[in-house]
Amino acid sequence: TWIQSDIEDVEVYVNGGSPYLSLIQETAFANIAEAEATGRYFYHTFYIAQPLPNLVFHGGQPVELNIAADEVVVDSSGGLRVGESFTAGSIYSVGSVAQNFSPEQLRETSTAYPPEILEKYLQLPDTVSQRTNDLAERLTEDALTPYDKVVAIRDYLLVTYPYDFYPPPQPRNTDAVDQFLFVDQTGVCEHYVSAMVIMLRSQGIPARFVVGYGAGDYNSITNYYEVRANDAHAWTEVYFPELGWVPFDPTPGWEGFPQTGPIRRWAFSGWGGLDLPSISLGPVIEVGASAFSIALTPLLILVGTAMIITSSVLLFRASRAWLAQWQSRAFYRDPARRKVFRAYRRAQRRSKRFRQPAETVREHSRHHSEIKALADAVEIAAYRAEPPSPDILER
């Protein structure tokens, strides 16, 4: 499991008596004026629809916060927290600097990591297997900079392991990363991110496991992005001197922030965190929630009427989608198909030539004899209604 090992090193910002606490922190990225000049500064307002822990959500590197609270603390990982959990109807705003650096900027950073970063973010458990270390070494042996090593490991995970909403349960007394990389070879975001962090740390690159949410779905009626439990996600952050923590995502299919299925609560179980004095978030939140509710009532009536009219259509579509997903899982879980797909992945790794998104299996096989021998079997396993025959599996 992953835990936040240091929760004691905090910086406290105290409200000076106004209804809202406003704070501005300088960061390693840029101050507000510099960020605005380069178009990297953005502002988010969050409306909390369901009770949540005391963590203040934000995108990018937060530099400005406006919230109805007596105190705000910055924990040792840079997270912002208030003294008690958020209730439904809470509202706050965060100004942040985007973490979108160019490859050139990331390649030019030094490797002069601060001692406190090395001490905390190169930790490895004793269970890490030798073959995990060997794989990380092989993937990064030709990379000239830490950034290139990060990209090599990320891209390998993206193209090698298929995403699975229902990965196999981990056997007892096994290392989770070893099990994912060499045995199950499929998983959810927590598996991809754990593997990337462990392999980067084995190469002396500070990295950490981060959890949060995707952008959700835009609601054109309320003008809000609606973020739900199904948008929960994990990704990797890598430390670059002079720049700070930069996010990388090794999980396939998250370019457009799709939902990842039922929330994996064990990845989010320890984020209650700091033991702070209880504070009142104040009447400002209540006023904001009431105003929001009054303004939204006519829209809710309109939406409710539309939902009644279209409910039968939506139910029909949902049932069809569920049936298609069930059939797809059953199709690709067939033991014969899985055996062919595993052989295809092994052949790609041995040949060091991975199929590109725009390539068909047949196009991919033209330049590699070992892969060419598998092409027929892969196409049968992927597209034919009947699974591969025993003769095909034997060959």
Coordinates of C-alpha atoms in Angstrom, one line a residue:
T1 CA 0.0 0.0 0.0
W2 CA 1.0 3.7 -0.3
I3 CA 1.0 6.0 2.7
Q4 CA 1.9 9.6 3.3
S5 CA 4.8 9.0 5.7
D6 CA 5.3 12.6 6.8
I7 CA 2.2 14.6 7.9
E8 CA 3.9 16.8 10.6
D9 CA 5.7 19.4 8.5
V10 CA 3.0 22.0 7.9
E11 CA 2.7 25.7 7.3
V12 CA -0.3 27.5 8.8
Y13 CA -2.1 30.4 7.3
V14 CA -4.5 32.2 9.7
N15 CA -7.5 34.3 8.8
G16 CA -7.2 37.9 9.8
G17 CA -10.9 38.4 10.6
S18 CA -12.5 38.7 7.2
P19 CA -15.3 36.3 6.0
Y20 CA -12.9 34.7 3.6
L21 CA -9.3 33.6 4.1
S22 CA -7.1 34.7 1.2
L23 CA -3.6 33.5 0.9
I24 CA -0.9 33.7 -1.8
Q25 CA 2.1 31.4 -1.9
E26 CA 5.1 31.9 -4.0
T27 CA 6.1 28.7 -5.8
A28 CA 9.1 27.2 -7.6
F29 CA 7.1 27.5 -10.8
A30 CA 6.4 31.3 -11.1
N31 CA 4.7 34.0 -9.2
I32 CA 1.2 35.2 -10.3
A33 CA 2.4 38.0 -12.5
E34 CA 4.9 35.8 -14.4
A35 CA 2.3 33.1 -14.8
E36 CA -0.4 35.5 -16.1
A37 CA 2.1 37.0 -18.6
T38 CA 2.8 33.5 -20.0
G39 CA -0.9 32.4 -20.0
R40 CA -0.2 29.7 -17.4
Y41 CA -2.4 31.1 -14.6
F42 CA -6.0 29.9 -14.2
Y43 CA -8.8 30.1 -11.7
H44 CA -11.2 27.4 -10.5
T45 CA -14.3 27.7 -8.3
F46 CA -15.3 24.5 -6.5
Y47 CA -18.9 23.8 -5.4
I48 CA -19.0 20.7 -3.1
A49 CA -22.1 18.7 -3.8
Q50 CA -21.4 15.8 -1.3
P51 CA -19.5 15.7 2.0
L52 CA -15.8 15.4 1.5
P53 CA -12.6 15.2 3.6
N54 CA -10.7 18.3 4.5
L55 CA -8.4 18.3 1.5
V56 CA -8.7 21.4 -0.7
F57 CA -8.8 20.3 -4.4
H58 CA -7.0 22.3 -7.1
G59 CA -5.5 21.9 -10.5
G60 CA -1.9 22.6 -11.2
Q61 CA 0.3 24.3 -8.6
P62 CA -1.9 26.4 -6.2
V63 CA -0.7 29.9 -5.5
E64 CA -3.9 31.7 -4.4
L65 CA -6.8 30.5 -2.3
N66 CA -10.1 32.2 -1.2
I67 CA -12.1 30.1 1.3
A68 CA -14.4 30.6 4.3
A69 CA -12.1 29.2 7.0
D70 CA -10.2 30.3 10.0
E71 CA -7.0 28.5 9.1
V72 CA -5.5 26.7 6.1
V73 CA -2.4 24.5 6.3
V74 CA 0.0 23.3 3.7
D75 CA 1.0 19.7 4.4
S76 CA 4.4 18.2 3.7
S77 CA 3.4 17.1 0.2
G78 CA 2.1 20.5 -0.8
G79 CA -1.6 19.6 -0.2
L80 CA -3.9 22.3 1.2
R81 CA -6.2 21.4 4.1
V82 CA -8.7 23.1 6.4
G83 CA -9.5 22.0 9.9
E84 CA -12.6 20.0 9.3
S85 CA -14.4 18.0 6.6
F86 CA -16.3 19.9 3.9
T87 CA -20.0 19.8 4.0
A88 CA -22.4 19.8 1.0
G89 CA -22.8 23.3 -0.3
S90 CA -19.2 24.5 0.5
I91 CA -17.7 26.8 -2.0
Y92 CA -14.1 28.0 -2.5
S93 CA -11.8 29.3 -5.3
V94 CA -8.2 28.4 -6.2
G95 CA -5.8 30.2 -8.5
S96 CA -3.1 27.9 -9.9
V97 CA -0.1 27.8 -12.2
A98 CA -0.3 25.2 -15.0
Q99 CA 2.4 22.5 -14.9
N100 CA 2.7 22.2 -18.7
F101 CA 6.4 22.4 -19.3
S102 CA 8.0 21.6 -22.7
P103 CA 10.3 18.6 -23.2
E104 CA 13.2 21.0 -23.8
Q105 CA 12.6 22.7 -20.4
L106 CA 12.4 19.3 -18.6
R107 CA 15.6 18.0 -20.3
E108 CA 17.5 21.1 -19.3
T109 CA 16.9 20.8 -15.6
S110 CA 19.8 19.7 -13.4
T111 CA 20.0 16.5 -11.2
A112 CA 20.8 18.5 -8.1
Y113 CA 18.0 17.1 -6.1
P114 CA 17.5 18.5 -2.6
P115 CA 18.5 16.1 0.2
E116 CA 15.0 16.1 1.7
I117 CA 13.5 15.1 -1.7
L118 CA 16.0 12.2 -2.1
E119 CA 15.4 11.0 1.4
K120 CA 11.6 10.8 1.0
Y121 CA 11.0 10.0 -2.6
L122 CA 13.5 7.3 -3.4
Q123 CA 12.2 5.0 -0.7
L124 CA 11.7 1.4 -1.9
P125 CA 10.2 -1.6 -0.1
D126 CA 12.3 -4.8 0.4
T127 CA 9.8 -6.7 -1.7
V128 CA 10.8 -5.1 -5.0
S129 CA 11.9 -7.9 -7.3
Q130 CA 15.2 -8.0 -9.2
R131 CA 13.4 -8.5 -12.5
T132 CA 11.5 -5.2 -11.8
N133 CA 14.8 -3.4 -11.3
D134 CA 16.2 -5.1 -14.5
L135 CA 13.3 -4.0 -16.5
A136 CA 13.7 -0.4 -15.4
E137 CA 17.4 -0.6 -16.2
R138 CA 16.7 -2.0 -19.7
L139 CA 14.0 0.5 -20.5
T140 CA 16.2 3.5 -19.6
E141 CA 19.6 2.4 -20.6
D142 CA 19.6 4.6 -23.8
A143 CA 18.0 7.6 -22.2
L144 CA 20.3 10.6 -21.7
T145 CA 18.3 12.7 -19.2
P146 CA 15.9 11.9 -16.3
Y147 CA 13.0 13.3 -18.5
D148 CA 13.8 10.8 -21.2
K149 CA 13.9 8.0 -18.7
V150 CA 10.5 9.1 -17.4
V151 CA 9.0 9.1 -20.9
A152 CA 10.6 5.7 -21.7
I153 CA 9.0 4.0 -18.7
R154 CA 5.6 5.8 -19.1
D155 CA 5.3 4.9 -22.8
Y156 CA 6.3 1.3 -22.1
L157 CA 3.4 1.0 -19.6
L158 CA 1.0 2.8 -21.9
V159 CA 1.5 0.4 -24.9
T160 CA 2.3 -2.9 -23.1
Y161 CA -0.4 -3.6 -20.6
P162 CA -4.2 -3.5 -21.3
Y163 CA -6.5 -1.7 -18.9
D164 CA -8.9 -4.0 -17.0
F165 CA -11.8 -2.8 -14.9
Y166 CA -11.7 -6.1 -12.9
P167 CA -8.0 -7.2 -12.5
P168 CA -7.3 -10.5 -10.9
P169 CA -7.0 -10.4 -7.0
Q170 CA -3.4 -10.2 -5.9
P171 CA -2.1 -13.5 -4.3
R172 CA -0.8 -13.4 -0.8
N173 CA 3.0 -12.9 -0.2
T174 CA 3.5 -11.3 -3.7
D175 CA 4.9 -7.9 -4.6
A176 CA 2.1 -5.9 -6.3
V177 CA 4.4 -4.3 -9.0
D178 CA 6.0 -7.6 -9.9
Q179 CA 2.6 -9.3 -10.1
F180 CA 1.3 -6.6 -12.4
L181 CA 4.4 -6.4 -14.7
F182 CA 5.2 -10.1 -15.1
V183 CA 2.2 -12.2 -14.1
D184 CA -1.2 -10.5 -14.5
Q185 CA 0.0 -8.0 -17.1
T186 CA -3.2 -6.0 -16.8
G187 CA -4.7 -3.7 -14.2
V188 CA -6.2 -0.4 -13.2
C189 CA -4.6 3.0 -12.7
E190 CA -3.1 2.2 -9.3
H191 CA -1.1 -0.7 -10.9
Y192 CA 0.3 1.5 -13.7
V193 CA 1.3 4.3 -11.4
S194 CA 2.8 2.0 -8.7
A195 CA 4.9 0.3 -11.4
M196 CA 6.1 3.7 -12.8
V197 CA 7.0 5.1 -9.4
I198 CA 8.9 2.0 -8.3
M199 CA 10.9 1.8 -11.5
L200 CA 11.7 5.5 -11.5
R201 CA 12.9 5.4 -7.9
S202 CA 15.1 2.3 -8.7
Q203 CA 16.8 4.6 -11.3
G204 CA 17.4 7.4 -8.8
I205 CA 14.6 9.6 -10.0
P206 CA 12.3 11.0 -7.2
A207 CA 8.7 10.2 -7.9
R208 CA 5.5 9.9 -6.0
F209 CA 2.0 8.3 -6.2
V210 CA -0.8 10.9 -6.5
V211 CA -4.6 10.4 -6.3
G212 CA -7.3 12.8 -7.3
Y213 CA -10.0 13.1 -10.0
G214 CA -10.3 13.7 -13.7
A215 CA -12.1 16.8 -15.1
G216 CA -15.6 15.2 -15.0
D217 CA -18.4 16.0 -17.4
Y218 CA -19.5 19.6 -18.4
N219 CA -23.1 20.5 -17.7
S220 CA -24.2 23.2 -20.0
I221 CA -27.2 24.0 -17.9
T222 CA -25.5 24.7 -14.6
N223 CA -22.2 25.8 -16.3
Y224 CA -20.3 23.4 -13.9
Y225 CA -18.0 20.5 -14.6
E226 CA -19.6 17.6 -12.6
V227 CA -16.9 15.4 -11.0
R228 CA -18.1 12.1 -9.5
A229 CA -16.6 9.1 -7.7
N230 CA -16.2 7.3 -11.0
D231 CA -13.8 10.1 -12.1
A232 CA -11.3 9.0 -9.4
H233 CA -7.9 8.5 -10.8
A234 CA -4.2 8.1 -9.9
W235 CA -1.1 9.4 -11.7
T236 CA 2.6 9.9 -11.2
E237 CA 4.4 13.1 -10.2
V238 CA 8.2 13.4 -10.9
Y239 CA 10.5 16.0 -9.3
F240 CA 12.5 18.2 -11.5
P241 CA 15.0 20.7 -9.8
E242 CA 14.2 24.3 -10.6
L243 CA 10.6 23.3 -11.7
G244 CA 9.1 21.2 -8.9
W245 CA 6.6 18.3 -9.2
V246 CA 5.4 17.5 -12.8
P247 CA 2.6 15.1 -13.5
F248 CA 2.9 12.1 -15.9
D249 CA 0.1 9.6 -16.6
P250 CA 1.1 6.0 -17.5
T251 CA -2.5 4.7 -17.6
P252 CA -3.9 4.0 -21.1
G253 CA -7.2 5.6 -22.1
W254 CA -7.0 8.7 -19.9
E255 CA -6.2 11.2 -22.6
G256 CA -9.8 12.4 -22.5
F257 CA -10.5 11.7 -18.8
P258 CA -12.9 8.7 -19.3
Q259 CA -14.5 7.2 -16.2
T260 CA -12.6 4.3 -14.6
G261 CA -15.5 2.3 -13.2
P262 CA -16.3 1.8 -9.5
I263 CA -14.0 3.8 -7.1
R264 CA -11.1 1.8 -5.6
R265 CA -11.6 3.2 -2.1
W266 CA -8.4 1.5 -0.7
A267 CA -6.3 4.0 -2.7
F268 CA -8.0 6.9 -1.0
S269 CA -8.3 5.5 2.5
G270 CA -5.7 7.5 4.3
W271 CA -6.2 11.1 3.2
G272 CA -7.9 12.4 6.4
G273 CA -4.4 13.3 7.4
L274 CA -3.8 16.1 9.8
D275 CA -5.1 16.5 13.3
L276 CA -6.0 20.2 13.3
P277 CA -8.2 22.3 15.7
S278 CA -11.8 22.1 14.7
I279 CA -13.0 25.3 12.9
S280 CA -16.2 26.6 11.6
L281 CA -16.4 27.2 7.9
G282 CA -18.8 30.0 8.7
P283 CA -22.1 31.4 7.5
V284 CA -20.6 32.5 4.1
I285 CA -20.8 28.9 2.9
E286 CA -24.4 28.6 3.9
V287 CA -25.3 31.9 2.1
G288 CA -23.5 30.8 -1.0
A289 CA -25.2 27.4 -1.0
S290 CA -28.7 29.0 -0.5
A291 CA -28.1 31.4 -3.4
F292 CA -26.9 28.6 -5.6
S293 CA -30.0 26.5 -4.7
I294 CA -32.5 29.4 -5.4
A295 CA -30.9 30.2 -8.8
L296 CA -30.9 26.5 -9.7
T297 CA -34.5 25.6 -8.8
P298 CA -36.2 26.6 -12.2
L299 CA -33.4 24.8 -14.0
L300 CA -33.9 21.7 -11.9
I301 CA -37.7 21.7 -12.7
L302 CA -36.9 21.9 -16.4
V303 CA -34.3 19.2 -16.2
G304 CA -36.6 16.9 -14.2
T305 CA -39.3 17.3 -16.8
A306 CA -36.9 16.4 -19.6
M307 CA -35.6 13.4 -17.6
I308 CA -39.2 12.0 -17.2
I309 CA -39.8 12.3 -21.0
T310 CA -36.5 10.6 -21.9
S311 CA -36.1 8.1 -19.1
S312 CA -37.2 5.1 -21.1
V313 CA -34.7 6.0 -23.8
L314 CA -31.9 6.4 -21.4
L315 CA -32.7 3.1 -19.6
F316 CA -32.7 1.3 -22.9
R317 CA -29.3 2.7 -23.9
A318 CA -27.9 2.0 -20.5
S319 CA -29.0 -1.6 -20.7
R320 CA -27.5 -2.0 -24.1
A321 CA -24.2 -0.5 -22.9
W322 CA -24.1 -2.7 -19.9
L323 CA -24.8 -5.8 -22.1
A324 CA -22.1 -4.8 -24.5
Q325 CA -19.6 -4.3 -21.7
W326 CA -20.5 -7.6 -20.2
Q327 CA -20.1 -9.4 -23.5
S328 CA -16.8 -7.6 -24.2
R329 CA -15.4 -8.7 -20.8
A330 CA -16.5 -12.3 -21.4
F331 CA -15.0 -12.2 -24.9
Y332 CA -11.6 -11.1 -23.9
R333 CA -11.4 -13.2 -20.7
D334 CA -11.5 -16.4 -22.7
P335 CA -8.4 -18.4 -21.7
A336 CA -7.5 -19.1 -25.3
R337 CA -7.7 -15.5 -26.4
R338 CA -5.7 -14.4 -23.3
K339 CA -2.9 -16.9 -24.1
V340 CA -2.6 -15.5 -27.7
F341 CA -2.5 -11.9 -26.4
R342 CA 0.2 -12.7 -23.9
A343 CA 2.3 -14.3 -26.6
Y344 CA 1.8 -11.2 -28.8
R345 CA 3.0 -8.9 -26.0
R346 CA 6.0 -11.0 -25.3
A347 CA 7.0 -11.0 -28.9
Q348 CA 6.7 -7.2 -29.0
R349 CA 9.0 -6.9 -26.0
R350 CA 11.6 -9.3 -27.5
S351 CA 11.6 -7.5 -30.8
K352 CA 11.6 -4.1 -29.1
R353 CA 9.0 -3.0 -31.7
F354 CA 5.6 -2.1 -30.3
R355 CA 2.4 -1.7 -32.4
Q356 CA 1.5 1.9 -32.9
P357 CA -2.1 3.1 -32.4
A358 CA -2.5 3.7 -36.1
E359 CA -1.2 0.2 -37.1
T360 CA -3.2 -2.9 -37.6
V361 CA -1.8 -6.2 -36.4
R362 CA -1.0 -7.2 -40.0
E363 CA 0.9 -3.9 -40.7
H364 CA 2.8 -4.3 -37.5
S365 CA 3.9 -7.9 -38.4
R366 CA 5.4 -7.1 -41.8
H367 CA 8.9 -6.2 -40.5
H368 CA 9.2 -8.8 -37.7
S369 CA 9.2 -12.5 -38.4
E370 CA 8.3 -13.6 -34.8
I371 CA 5.3 -11.2 -34.8
K372 CA 4.3 -12.2 -38.3
A373 CA 4.0 -15.8 -37.1
L374 CA 1.5 -14.7 -34.5
A375 CA -0.6 -12.3 -36.7
D376 CA -3.2 -14.8 -37.8
A377 CA -3.7 -16.0 -34.2
V378 CA -4.0 -12.5 -32.9
E379 CA -6.6 -11.5 -35.5
I380 CA -8.6 -14.6 -34.7
A381 CA -8.4 -14.0 -31.0
A382 CA -9.4 -10.3 -31.3
Y383 CA -12.2 -10.5 -33.9
R384 CA -13.6 -14.0 -34.5
A385 CA -16.6 -15.1 -32.5
E386 CA -15.1 -18.5 -31.8
P387 CA -11.9 -18.6 -29.7
P388 CA -8.6 -19.9 -31.2
S389 CA -8.6 -23.6 -31.7
P390 CA -6.2 -26.0 -29.9
D391 CA -4.2 -26.3 -33.1
I392 CA -3.6 -22.6 -33.3
L393 CA -2.6 -22.5 -29.6
E394 CA -0.2 -25.3 -30.1
R395 CA 1.5 -23.6 -33.0

